[in-house]
XYZ file of C-alpha atoms in Angstrom:
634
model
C 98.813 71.796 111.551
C 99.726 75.379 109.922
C 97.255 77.022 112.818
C 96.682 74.825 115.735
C 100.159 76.863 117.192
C 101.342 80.239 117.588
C 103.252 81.825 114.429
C 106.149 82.160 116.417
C 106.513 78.277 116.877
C 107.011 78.042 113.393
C 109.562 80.782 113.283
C 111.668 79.060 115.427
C 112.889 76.631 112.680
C 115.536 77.146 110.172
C 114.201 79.581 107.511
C 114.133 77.867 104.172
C 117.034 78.984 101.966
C 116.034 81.181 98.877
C 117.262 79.994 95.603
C 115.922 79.266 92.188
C 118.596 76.217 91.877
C 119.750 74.455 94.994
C 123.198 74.196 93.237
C 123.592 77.481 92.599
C 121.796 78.778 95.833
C 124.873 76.768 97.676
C 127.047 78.493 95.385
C 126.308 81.624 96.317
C 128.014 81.317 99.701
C 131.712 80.180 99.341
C 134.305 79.309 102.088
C 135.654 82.242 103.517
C 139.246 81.271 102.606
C 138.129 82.363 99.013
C 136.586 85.884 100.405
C 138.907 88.147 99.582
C 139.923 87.050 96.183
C 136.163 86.768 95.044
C 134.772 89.855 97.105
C 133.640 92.386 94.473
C 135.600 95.058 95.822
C 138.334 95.321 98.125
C 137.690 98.374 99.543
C 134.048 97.723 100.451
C 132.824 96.354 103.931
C 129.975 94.408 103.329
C 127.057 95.131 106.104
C 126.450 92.973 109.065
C 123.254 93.016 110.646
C 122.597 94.401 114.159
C 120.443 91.843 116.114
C 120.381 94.306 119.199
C 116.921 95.012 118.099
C 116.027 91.985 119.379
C 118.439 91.659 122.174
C 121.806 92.307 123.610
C 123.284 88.743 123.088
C 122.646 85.432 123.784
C 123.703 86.283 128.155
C 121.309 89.347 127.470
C 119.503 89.622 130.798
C 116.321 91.687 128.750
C 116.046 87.608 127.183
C 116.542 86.048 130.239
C 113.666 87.949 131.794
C 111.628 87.838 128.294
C 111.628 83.684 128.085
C 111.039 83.872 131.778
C 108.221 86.420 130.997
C 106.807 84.320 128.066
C 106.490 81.335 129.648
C 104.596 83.195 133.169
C 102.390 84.494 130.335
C 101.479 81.162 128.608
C 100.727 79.776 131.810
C 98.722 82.219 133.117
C 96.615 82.652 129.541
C 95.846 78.968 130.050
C 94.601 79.449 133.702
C 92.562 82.359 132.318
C 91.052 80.393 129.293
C 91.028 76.815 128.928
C 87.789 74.956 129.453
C 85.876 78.321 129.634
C 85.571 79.571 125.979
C 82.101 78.267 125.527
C 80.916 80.119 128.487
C 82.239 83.499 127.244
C 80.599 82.596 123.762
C 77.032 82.517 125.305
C 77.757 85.417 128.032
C 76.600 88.922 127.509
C 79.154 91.085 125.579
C 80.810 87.751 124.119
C 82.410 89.410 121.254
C 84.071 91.695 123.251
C 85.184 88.845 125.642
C 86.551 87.042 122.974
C 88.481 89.684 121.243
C 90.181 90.388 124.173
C 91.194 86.484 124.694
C 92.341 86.534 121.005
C 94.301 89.624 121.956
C 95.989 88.322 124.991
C 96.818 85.377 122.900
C 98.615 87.659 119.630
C 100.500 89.472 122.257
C 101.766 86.165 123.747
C 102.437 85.020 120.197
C 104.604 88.549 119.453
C 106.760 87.819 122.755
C 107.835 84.062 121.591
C 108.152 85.165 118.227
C 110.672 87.814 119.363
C 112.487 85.161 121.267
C 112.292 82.318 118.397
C 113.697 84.658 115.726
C 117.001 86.041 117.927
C 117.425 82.340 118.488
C 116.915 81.227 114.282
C 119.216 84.632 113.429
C 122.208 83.894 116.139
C 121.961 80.154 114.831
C 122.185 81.394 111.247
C 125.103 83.511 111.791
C 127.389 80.751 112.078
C 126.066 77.017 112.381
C 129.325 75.557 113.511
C 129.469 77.213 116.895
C 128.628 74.660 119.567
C 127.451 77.496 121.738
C 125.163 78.912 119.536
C 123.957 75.368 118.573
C 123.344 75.133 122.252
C 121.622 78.156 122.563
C 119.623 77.674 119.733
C 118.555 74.083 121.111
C 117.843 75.847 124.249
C 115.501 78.417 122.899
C 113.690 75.876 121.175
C 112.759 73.330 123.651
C 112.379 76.275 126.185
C 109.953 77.498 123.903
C 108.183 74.331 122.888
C 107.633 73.735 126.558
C 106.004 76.974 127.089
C 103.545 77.441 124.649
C 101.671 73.824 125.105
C 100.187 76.171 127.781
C 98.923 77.842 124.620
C 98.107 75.080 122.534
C 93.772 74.801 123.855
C 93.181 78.060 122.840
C 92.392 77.531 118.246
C 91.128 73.997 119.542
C 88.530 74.986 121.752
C 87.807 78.008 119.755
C 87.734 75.351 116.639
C 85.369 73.644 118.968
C 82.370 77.009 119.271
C 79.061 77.013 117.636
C 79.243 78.371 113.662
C 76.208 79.998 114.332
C 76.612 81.601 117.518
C 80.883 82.572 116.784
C 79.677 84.504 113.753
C 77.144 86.304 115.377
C 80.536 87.522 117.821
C 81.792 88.753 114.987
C 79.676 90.972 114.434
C 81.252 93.073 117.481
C 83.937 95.269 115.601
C 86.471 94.267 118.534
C 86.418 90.485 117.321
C 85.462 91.128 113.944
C 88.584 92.518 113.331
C 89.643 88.955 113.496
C 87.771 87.538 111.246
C 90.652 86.193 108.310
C 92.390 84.632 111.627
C 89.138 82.733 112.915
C 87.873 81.669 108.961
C 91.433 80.514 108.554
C 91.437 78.618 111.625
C 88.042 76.850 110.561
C 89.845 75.921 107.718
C 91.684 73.287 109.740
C 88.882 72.036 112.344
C 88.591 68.755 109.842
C 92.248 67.780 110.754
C 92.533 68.721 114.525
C 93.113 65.842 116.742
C 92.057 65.466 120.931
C 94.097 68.006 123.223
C 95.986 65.463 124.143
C 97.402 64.095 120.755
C 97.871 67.682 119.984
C 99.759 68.268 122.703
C 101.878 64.790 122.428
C 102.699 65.706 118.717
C 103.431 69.192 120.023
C 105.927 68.629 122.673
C 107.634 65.579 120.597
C 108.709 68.029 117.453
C 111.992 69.231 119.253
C 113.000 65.863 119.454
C 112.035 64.233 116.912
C 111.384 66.505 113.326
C 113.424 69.804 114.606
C 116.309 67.516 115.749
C 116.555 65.165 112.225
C 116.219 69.104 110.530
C 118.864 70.076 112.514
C 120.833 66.800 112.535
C 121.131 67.615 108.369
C 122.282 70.918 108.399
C 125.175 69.947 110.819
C 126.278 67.469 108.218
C 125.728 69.784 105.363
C 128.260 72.297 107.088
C 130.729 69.382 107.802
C 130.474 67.739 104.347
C 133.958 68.026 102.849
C 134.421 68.131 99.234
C 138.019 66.807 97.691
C 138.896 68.970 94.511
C 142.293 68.208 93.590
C 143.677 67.491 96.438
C 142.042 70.409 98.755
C 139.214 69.926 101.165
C 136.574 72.460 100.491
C 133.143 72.936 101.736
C 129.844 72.298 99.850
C 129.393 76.316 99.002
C 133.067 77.246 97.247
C 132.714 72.984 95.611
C 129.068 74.107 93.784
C 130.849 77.272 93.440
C 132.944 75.607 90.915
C 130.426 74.236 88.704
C 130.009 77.909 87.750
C 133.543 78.324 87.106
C 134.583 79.371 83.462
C 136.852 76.436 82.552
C 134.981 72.840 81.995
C 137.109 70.993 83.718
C 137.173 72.400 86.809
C 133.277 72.416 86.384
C 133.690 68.849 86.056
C 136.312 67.918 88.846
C 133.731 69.833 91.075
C 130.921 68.077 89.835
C 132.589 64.415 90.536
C 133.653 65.729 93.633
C 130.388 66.267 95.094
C 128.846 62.721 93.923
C 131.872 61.369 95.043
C 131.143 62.614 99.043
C 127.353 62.503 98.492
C 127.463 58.902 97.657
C 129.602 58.124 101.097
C 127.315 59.820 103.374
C 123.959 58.581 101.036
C 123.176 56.297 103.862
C 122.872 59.132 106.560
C 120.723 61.227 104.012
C 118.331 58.054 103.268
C 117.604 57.773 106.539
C 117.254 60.876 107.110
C 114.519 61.140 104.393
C 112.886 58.139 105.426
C 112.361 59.402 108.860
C 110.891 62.732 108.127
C 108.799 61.220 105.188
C 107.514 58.242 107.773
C 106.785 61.315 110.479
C 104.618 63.002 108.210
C 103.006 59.995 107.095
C 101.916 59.160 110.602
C 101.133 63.228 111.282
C 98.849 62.862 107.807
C 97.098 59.650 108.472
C 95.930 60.803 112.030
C 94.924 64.156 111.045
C 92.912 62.720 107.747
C 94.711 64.644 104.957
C 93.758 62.763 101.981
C 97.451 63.750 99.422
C 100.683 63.781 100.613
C 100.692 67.883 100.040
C 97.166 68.549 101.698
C 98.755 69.747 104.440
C 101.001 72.436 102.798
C 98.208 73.462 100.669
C 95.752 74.103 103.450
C 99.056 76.137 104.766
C 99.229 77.933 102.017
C 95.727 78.580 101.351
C 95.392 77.645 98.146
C 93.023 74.526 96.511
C 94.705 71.398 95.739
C 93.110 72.034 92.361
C 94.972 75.173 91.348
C 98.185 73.349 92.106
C 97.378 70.566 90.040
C 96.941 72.727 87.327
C 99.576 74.820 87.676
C 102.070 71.648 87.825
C 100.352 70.068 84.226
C 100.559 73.236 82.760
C 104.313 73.643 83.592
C 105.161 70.127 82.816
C 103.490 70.148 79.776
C 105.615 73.087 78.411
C 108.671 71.321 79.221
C 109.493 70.864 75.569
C 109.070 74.133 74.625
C 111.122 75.442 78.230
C 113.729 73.846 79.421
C 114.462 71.104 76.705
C 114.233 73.946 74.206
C 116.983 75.992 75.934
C 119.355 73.498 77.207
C 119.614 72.391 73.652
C 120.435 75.660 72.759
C 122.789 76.394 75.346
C 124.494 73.370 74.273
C 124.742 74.500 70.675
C 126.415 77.642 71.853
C 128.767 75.232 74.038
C 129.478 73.741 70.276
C 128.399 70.118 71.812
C 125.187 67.788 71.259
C 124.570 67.735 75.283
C 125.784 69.029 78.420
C 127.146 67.238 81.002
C 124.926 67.896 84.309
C 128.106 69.730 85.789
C 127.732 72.444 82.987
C 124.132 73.126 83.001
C 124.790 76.389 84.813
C 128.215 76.988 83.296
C 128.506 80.813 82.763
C 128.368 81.150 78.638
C 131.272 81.166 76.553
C 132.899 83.922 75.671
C 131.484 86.067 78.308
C 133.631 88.553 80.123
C 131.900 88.897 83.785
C 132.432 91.933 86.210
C 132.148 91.817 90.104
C 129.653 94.158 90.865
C 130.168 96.198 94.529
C 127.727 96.483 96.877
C 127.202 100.302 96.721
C 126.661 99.643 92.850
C 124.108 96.196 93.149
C 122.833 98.331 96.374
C 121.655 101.679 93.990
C 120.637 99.528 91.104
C 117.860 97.584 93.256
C 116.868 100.805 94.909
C 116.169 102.854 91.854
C 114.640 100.091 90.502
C 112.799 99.738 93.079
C 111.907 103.494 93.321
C 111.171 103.746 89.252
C 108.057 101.439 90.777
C 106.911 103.016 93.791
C 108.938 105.788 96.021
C 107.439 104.367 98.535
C 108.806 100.783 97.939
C 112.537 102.392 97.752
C 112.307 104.069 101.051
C 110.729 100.938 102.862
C 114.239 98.906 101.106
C 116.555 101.522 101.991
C 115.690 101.294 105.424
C 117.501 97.611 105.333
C 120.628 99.423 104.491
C 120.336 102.239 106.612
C 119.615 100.123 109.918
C 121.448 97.373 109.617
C 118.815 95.076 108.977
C 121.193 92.856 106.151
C 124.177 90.419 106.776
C 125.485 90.671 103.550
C 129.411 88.979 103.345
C 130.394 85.145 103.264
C 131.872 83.794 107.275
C 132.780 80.476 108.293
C 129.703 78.394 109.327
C 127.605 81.131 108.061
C 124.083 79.755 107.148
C 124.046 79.353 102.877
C 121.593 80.863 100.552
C 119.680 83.793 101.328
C 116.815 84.494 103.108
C 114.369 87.094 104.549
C 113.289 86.727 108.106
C 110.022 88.350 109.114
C 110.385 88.027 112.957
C 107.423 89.964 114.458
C 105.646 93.216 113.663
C 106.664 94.872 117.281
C 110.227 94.443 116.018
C 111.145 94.318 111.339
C 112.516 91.932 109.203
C 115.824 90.778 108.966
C 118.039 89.530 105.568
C 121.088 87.819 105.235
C 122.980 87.068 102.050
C 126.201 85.820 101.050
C 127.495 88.476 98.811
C 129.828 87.700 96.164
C 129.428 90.293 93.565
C 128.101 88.266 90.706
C 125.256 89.580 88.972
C 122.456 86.632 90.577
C 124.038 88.441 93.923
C 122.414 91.348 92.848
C 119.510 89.473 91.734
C 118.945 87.551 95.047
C 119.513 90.793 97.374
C 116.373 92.374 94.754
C 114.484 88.788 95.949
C 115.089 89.203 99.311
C 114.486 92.750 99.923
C 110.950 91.991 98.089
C 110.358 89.767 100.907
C 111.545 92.296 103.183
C 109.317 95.140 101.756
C 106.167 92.946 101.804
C 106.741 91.884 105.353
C 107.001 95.429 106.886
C 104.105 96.246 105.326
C 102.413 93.353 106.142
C 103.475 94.132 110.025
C 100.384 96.323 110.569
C 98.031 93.198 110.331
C 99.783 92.266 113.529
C 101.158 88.829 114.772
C 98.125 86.537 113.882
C 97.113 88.330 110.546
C 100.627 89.508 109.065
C 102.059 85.899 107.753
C 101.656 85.123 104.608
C 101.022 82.064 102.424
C 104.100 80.987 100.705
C 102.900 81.121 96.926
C 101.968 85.163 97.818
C 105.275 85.022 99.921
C 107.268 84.274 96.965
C 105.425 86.434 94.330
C 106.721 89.644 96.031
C 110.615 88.411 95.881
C 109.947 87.502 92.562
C 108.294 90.785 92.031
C 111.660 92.644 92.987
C 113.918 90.533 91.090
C 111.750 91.611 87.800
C 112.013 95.423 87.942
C 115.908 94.949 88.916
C 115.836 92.997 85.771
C 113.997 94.922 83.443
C 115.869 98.391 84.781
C 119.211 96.224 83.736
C 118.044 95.178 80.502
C 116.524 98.079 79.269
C 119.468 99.740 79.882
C 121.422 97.245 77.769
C 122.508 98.723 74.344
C 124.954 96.399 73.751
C 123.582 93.435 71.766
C 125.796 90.712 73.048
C 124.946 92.126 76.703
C 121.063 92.191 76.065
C 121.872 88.108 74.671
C 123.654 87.373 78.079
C 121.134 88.764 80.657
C 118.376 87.239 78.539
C 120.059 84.071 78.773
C 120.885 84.149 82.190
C 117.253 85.290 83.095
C 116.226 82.485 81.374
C 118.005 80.028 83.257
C 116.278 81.559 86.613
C 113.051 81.390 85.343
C 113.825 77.517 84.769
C 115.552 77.206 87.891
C 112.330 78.786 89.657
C 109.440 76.982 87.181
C 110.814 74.061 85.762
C 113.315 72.930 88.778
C 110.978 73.257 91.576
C 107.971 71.895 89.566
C 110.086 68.379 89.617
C 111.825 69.211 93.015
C 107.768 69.164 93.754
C 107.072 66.225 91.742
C 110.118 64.259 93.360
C 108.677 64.871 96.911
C 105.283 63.713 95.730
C 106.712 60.396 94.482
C 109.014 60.092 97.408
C 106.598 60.151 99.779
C 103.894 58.373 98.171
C 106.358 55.256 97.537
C 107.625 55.715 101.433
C 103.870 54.885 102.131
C 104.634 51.525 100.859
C 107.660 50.749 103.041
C 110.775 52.282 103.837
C 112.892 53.434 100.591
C 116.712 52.484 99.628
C 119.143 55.006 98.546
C 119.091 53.150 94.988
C 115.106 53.643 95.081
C 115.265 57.412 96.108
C 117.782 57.930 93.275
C 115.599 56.625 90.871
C 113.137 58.559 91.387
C 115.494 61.686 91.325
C 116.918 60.755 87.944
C 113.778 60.273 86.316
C 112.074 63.575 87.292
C 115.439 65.123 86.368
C 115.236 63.675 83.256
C 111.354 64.598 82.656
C 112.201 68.517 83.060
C 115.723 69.070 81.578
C 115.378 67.254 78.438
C 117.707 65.112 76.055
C 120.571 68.026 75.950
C 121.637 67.471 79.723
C 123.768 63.857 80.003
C 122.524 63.134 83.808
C 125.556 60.900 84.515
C 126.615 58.399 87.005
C 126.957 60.376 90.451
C 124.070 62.853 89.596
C 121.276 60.361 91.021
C 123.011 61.077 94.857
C 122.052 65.181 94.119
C 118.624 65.018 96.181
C 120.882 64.846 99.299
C 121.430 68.492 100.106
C 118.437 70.067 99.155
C 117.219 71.812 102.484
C 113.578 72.661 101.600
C 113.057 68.693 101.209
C 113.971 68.379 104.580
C 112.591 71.512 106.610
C 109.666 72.458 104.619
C 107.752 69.816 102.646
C 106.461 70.564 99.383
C 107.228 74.513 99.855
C 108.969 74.495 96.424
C 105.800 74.831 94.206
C 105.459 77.746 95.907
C 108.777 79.236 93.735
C 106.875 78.418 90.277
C 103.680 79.606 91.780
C 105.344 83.397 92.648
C 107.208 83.258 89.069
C 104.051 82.238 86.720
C 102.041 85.186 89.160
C 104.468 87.848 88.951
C 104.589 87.073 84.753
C 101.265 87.403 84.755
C 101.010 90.575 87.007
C 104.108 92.039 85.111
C 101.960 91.814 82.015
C 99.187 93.448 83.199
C 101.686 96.259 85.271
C 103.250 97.012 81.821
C 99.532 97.580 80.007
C 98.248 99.730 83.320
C 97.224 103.187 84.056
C 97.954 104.844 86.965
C 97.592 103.276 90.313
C 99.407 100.014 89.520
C 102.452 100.376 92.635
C 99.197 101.756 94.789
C 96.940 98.417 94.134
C 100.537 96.315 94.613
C 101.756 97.778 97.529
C 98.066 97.507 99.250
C 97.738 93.897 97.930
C 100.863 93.200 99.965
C 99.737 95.431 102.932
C 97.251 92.757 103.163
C 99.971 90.026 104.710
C 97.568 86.884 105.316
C 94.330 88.724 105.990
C 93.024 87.569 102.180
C 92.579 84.338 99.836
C 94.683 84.646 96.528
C 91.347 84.855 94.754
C 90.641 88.285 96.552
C 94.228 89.761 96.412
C 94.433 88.989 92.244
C 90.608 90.139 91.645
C 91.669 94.065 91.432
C 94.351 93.066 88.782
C 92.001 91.000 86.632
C 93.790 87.844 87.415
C 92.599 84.942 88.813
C 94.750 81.657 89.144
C 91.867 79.239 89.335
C 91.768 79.981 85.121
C 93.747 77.701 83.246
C 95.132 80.299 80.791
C 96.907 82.134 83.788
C 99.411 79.659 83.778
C 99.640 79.803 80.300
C 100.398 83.598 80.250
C 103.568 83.025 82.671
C 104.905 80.323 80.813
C 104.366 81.844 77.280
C 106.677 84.996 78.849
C 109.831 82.321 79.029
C 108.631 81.050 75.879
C 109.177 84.654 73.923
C 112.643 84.936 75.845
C 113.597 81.782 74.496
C 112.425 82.336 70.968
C 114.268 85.945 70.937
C 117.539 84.279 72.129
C 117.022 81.521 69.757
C 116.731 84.824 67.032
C 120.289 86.038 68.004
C 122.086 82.490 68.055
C 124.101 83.600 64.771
């Protein structure tokens, strides 16, 4: 229930992995055996970030006393609250009494959060270590424990007269509030008795967060055999980007080969999760398998229907289209799935250092606002990033808000290759929006994921326009079209059937529990659906669903990737048309964090995503790439 606990609950799980294409988002972090031959330059040290922000370390005594703090703090909110909101409500000066409760409560929800992230960053920094496994474990039962103390409070208030809570609001102090409390309304159709709450509540360490955490232990031990050496999953995907076919293709057989021996683990895995939600839906009342992510995300179950039969619709005319052409320039009728994100041929490709991808986000970023340079440059200057490729190291990329008392933190895997650059632009777009998001405070500054994602995507486009418009080369303009292309698949197409897949999957799970051979149907056909007749999906591909994190840790969040990319097309086009005052309206649009509904945020750019043509504009922007690549195929 995306409200019914404090923020900082949620923070304490793994942070979904950034990536436009789960294969090449795994690919992006390689085994640290192959660091110093891939790093782009020897004589670079990559950043590390500093976590003493937080705290100390894990024996920290400031964290001993903070936990111990946090939990005196839930309890005594509880003994101050519960059973008793009603009788503030109808008391003299209730608006007052209120806002303070609600305060108490944000301030209580700062302190875990603080506590939850240092646990989700030490755990990131290297997943292997038993002790930090522990400690992560630790922190999260500690902290599930602790704030059930918390979990009356958005019930009861749930539970207040309409009439009589909105006449509070009209006390500035509590008014102030306002986007918090509407929001929370939002979910008083799906909140259960304090005591189911609190049953589901204190069973998700052991049940959900342990499965979650029971797959990324066997992600990390997953052993790939590629002629005769035993890799891990990142430096095996690596491979399918490698120049020469057939090591694309011993890579590719190598992973379906160990996919298909653990496939039991994974579909049980799946079915256990999928059955978990079923049984959270059915008692809660959501009517769709995703009614529960949309209500999270704030956005009508309408607009994402439309978004997904617009994008599946253009298909044809996407992804079909360009694999097709890719595969002409390959000189071959189809591509095997091992070589759909094969580099192209004939392409000599640089490692780029980190100074260089470090000033070619930041003036990018600074062409757009000043302002949004110097908010990104902090990240370097403080030691906010963890930027090279360790053993055990979490994969991907992302960008952790932790709490506004404290900033955001990003880690990458840095490997020089120009979608490194790319993903360090998408991650310090998250990074930028969350600090200025942080002035809404702990209850106010989260943010829906489809808005979440439009900002990353927002950075990745000016670090891609600055790079292309200063392309004169011809053949180098063909490339980063092409490969910008292939992103904009990877983040539309992809995780419009990644969404798809999830829907089927847990709609047939309803039905009974699913075998391996079932789940991999369903896999291959959506596959099949979005990448067209020029990409051979042969035997092995249909175990690929395995390692996909966001299936497993966030339900239906991908949509939320083709939701940022067809906004940020659409706000691109109307940024490139603007007067003055664009980066102004942007910037205070992402100021907002989750204080406003999509509908309000888009208004002041003339866009509004309940119209069916706003799809239409995002998708006809890939459409014109395509067609100008298609222009320089001689």
């Amino acid at each position: 229930m995306p409200h019914s606990l404090p923020h900082a609950i949620a923070r304490i799980s793994a942070m979904p992995v950034r990536s436009h294409d789960f294969e090449s988002a795994f690919a992006a972090a390689r085994h640290a055996a192959q660091t110093a031959a891939a790093t782009a330059s020897a004589t670079e040290t990559l950043p590390e970030w500093n976590l003493t922000d937080l705290y100390a370390g894990m024996d920290a005594p400031e964290l001993a006393a903070d936990i111990t703090k946090a939990d005196a703090e839930c309890k005594a909110f509880e003994a101050a609250y519960k059973g008793k909101l009603s009788d503030i409500l109808t008391a003299p000066g209730a608006g007052a009494a209120l806002a303070e409760a609600v305060r108490r409560y944000e301030a209580v929800d700062d302190l875990l959060g603080r506590i939850a992230s240092y646990g989700s960053l030490v755990y990131a920094g290297d997943t292997s270590d038993p002790a930090r496994a522990k400690f992560y474990g630790d922190i999260q039962e500690r902290l599930t424990d602790s704030s059930t103390h918390l979990l009356f409070f958005t019930l009861e208030l749930n539970r207040l007269d309409d009439a009589a809570l909105e006449a509070a609001m009209a006390d500035p102090a509590l008014g102030h509030y306002r986007p918090w409390i509407e929001d929370l309304r939002k979910d008083k159709p799906y909140q259960l008795d304090d005591k189911i709450e609190q049953l589901f509540h204190e069973k998700s360490s052991p049940s959900r967060s342990a499965w979650s955490r029971l797959f990324d232990e066997t992600i990390s031990s997953l052993r790939f055999n590629v002629d005769g050496q035993e890799l891990a999953i990142e430096p095996t995907l690596n491979l399918m980007q490698d120049t020469k076919e057939e090591v694309r293709r011993t890579a590719g057989l190598a992973l379906a080969d160990t996919f298909s021996k653990n496939l039991r683990l994974f579909t049980l895995i799946t079915n256990t999760l999928a059955k978990d939600k079923e049984i959270s839906d059915r008692w809660r009342g959501f009517p769709d398998v995703a009614s529960s992510r949309h209500l999270a995300n704030r956005v009508e179950k309408e607009v994402v229907d439309a978004m997904v039969s617009s994008i599946r619709e253009a298909y044809p005319r996407l992804s079909h289209r360009y694999y097709a052409l890719k595969a002409r320039w390959f000189g071959k009728e189809r591509l095997e799935f091992w070589d759909r994100n094969a580099p192209l041929p004939k392409v000599e490709s640089r490692d780029i250092g980190w100074g260089e991808a470090k000033d070619t986000v930041l003036t990018a970023y600074g062409n757009f606002s000043p302002k949004m340079a110097d908010i990104a440059r902090t990240f370097f200057d403080k030691s906010w990033i963890d930027a090279p490729v360790r053993p055990g190291k979490s994969p991907g990329a992302f960008a952790h808000p932790t709490v506004p008392s404290a900033h955001p933190y990003v880690l990458l895997n840095y490997q020089g290759k120009p979608r490194d650059v790319m993903t360090l632009a998408h991650e310090l777009g998250h990074g930028v929006h969350q600090v200025l998001a942080a002035r809404q405070g702990a209850l106010m500054a989260p943010t829906p994921l489809t808005l979440a994602e439009t900002a990353s995507v927002f950075g990745e486009m000016l670090t891609f326009r600055k790079l292309l418009d200063s392309a004169e080369n011809p053949r180098t303009r063909k490339i980063m079209l092409a490969q910008k292309v292939e992103d904009m698949i990877n983040t539309v197409v992809r995780q419009t059937a990644f969404y798809t897949f999830e829907r089927n999957v847990h709609s047939e799970r309803r039905q009974g529990e699913l075998t391996s051979e079932k789940i991999g149907e369903i896999w291959m056909g959506v596959q099949s659906e979005s990448l067209g007749p020029a990409i051979h999906l042969g035997a092995g591909y249909e175990t690929f669903w395995t390692y996909i994190p966001h299936f497993i840790h966030s339900p239906f969040y991908v949509y939320a990737y083709a939701f940022g990319d067809c906004l940020v097309n659409s706000l691109y086009a109307v940024y490139e048309k603007a007067s003055d005052g664009f980066a102004e309206r942007y910037l205070e649009m992402l100021a907002a964090g989750g204080t406003k509904h999509h509908a309000e945020l888009l208004a002041p750019f003339g866009l509004d995503a309940r119209d069916p043509a706003f799809w239409q504009t995002g998708l006809n922007l890939i459409d014109r790439m395509i067609s100008e690549l298609e222009s320089m195929e001689g």
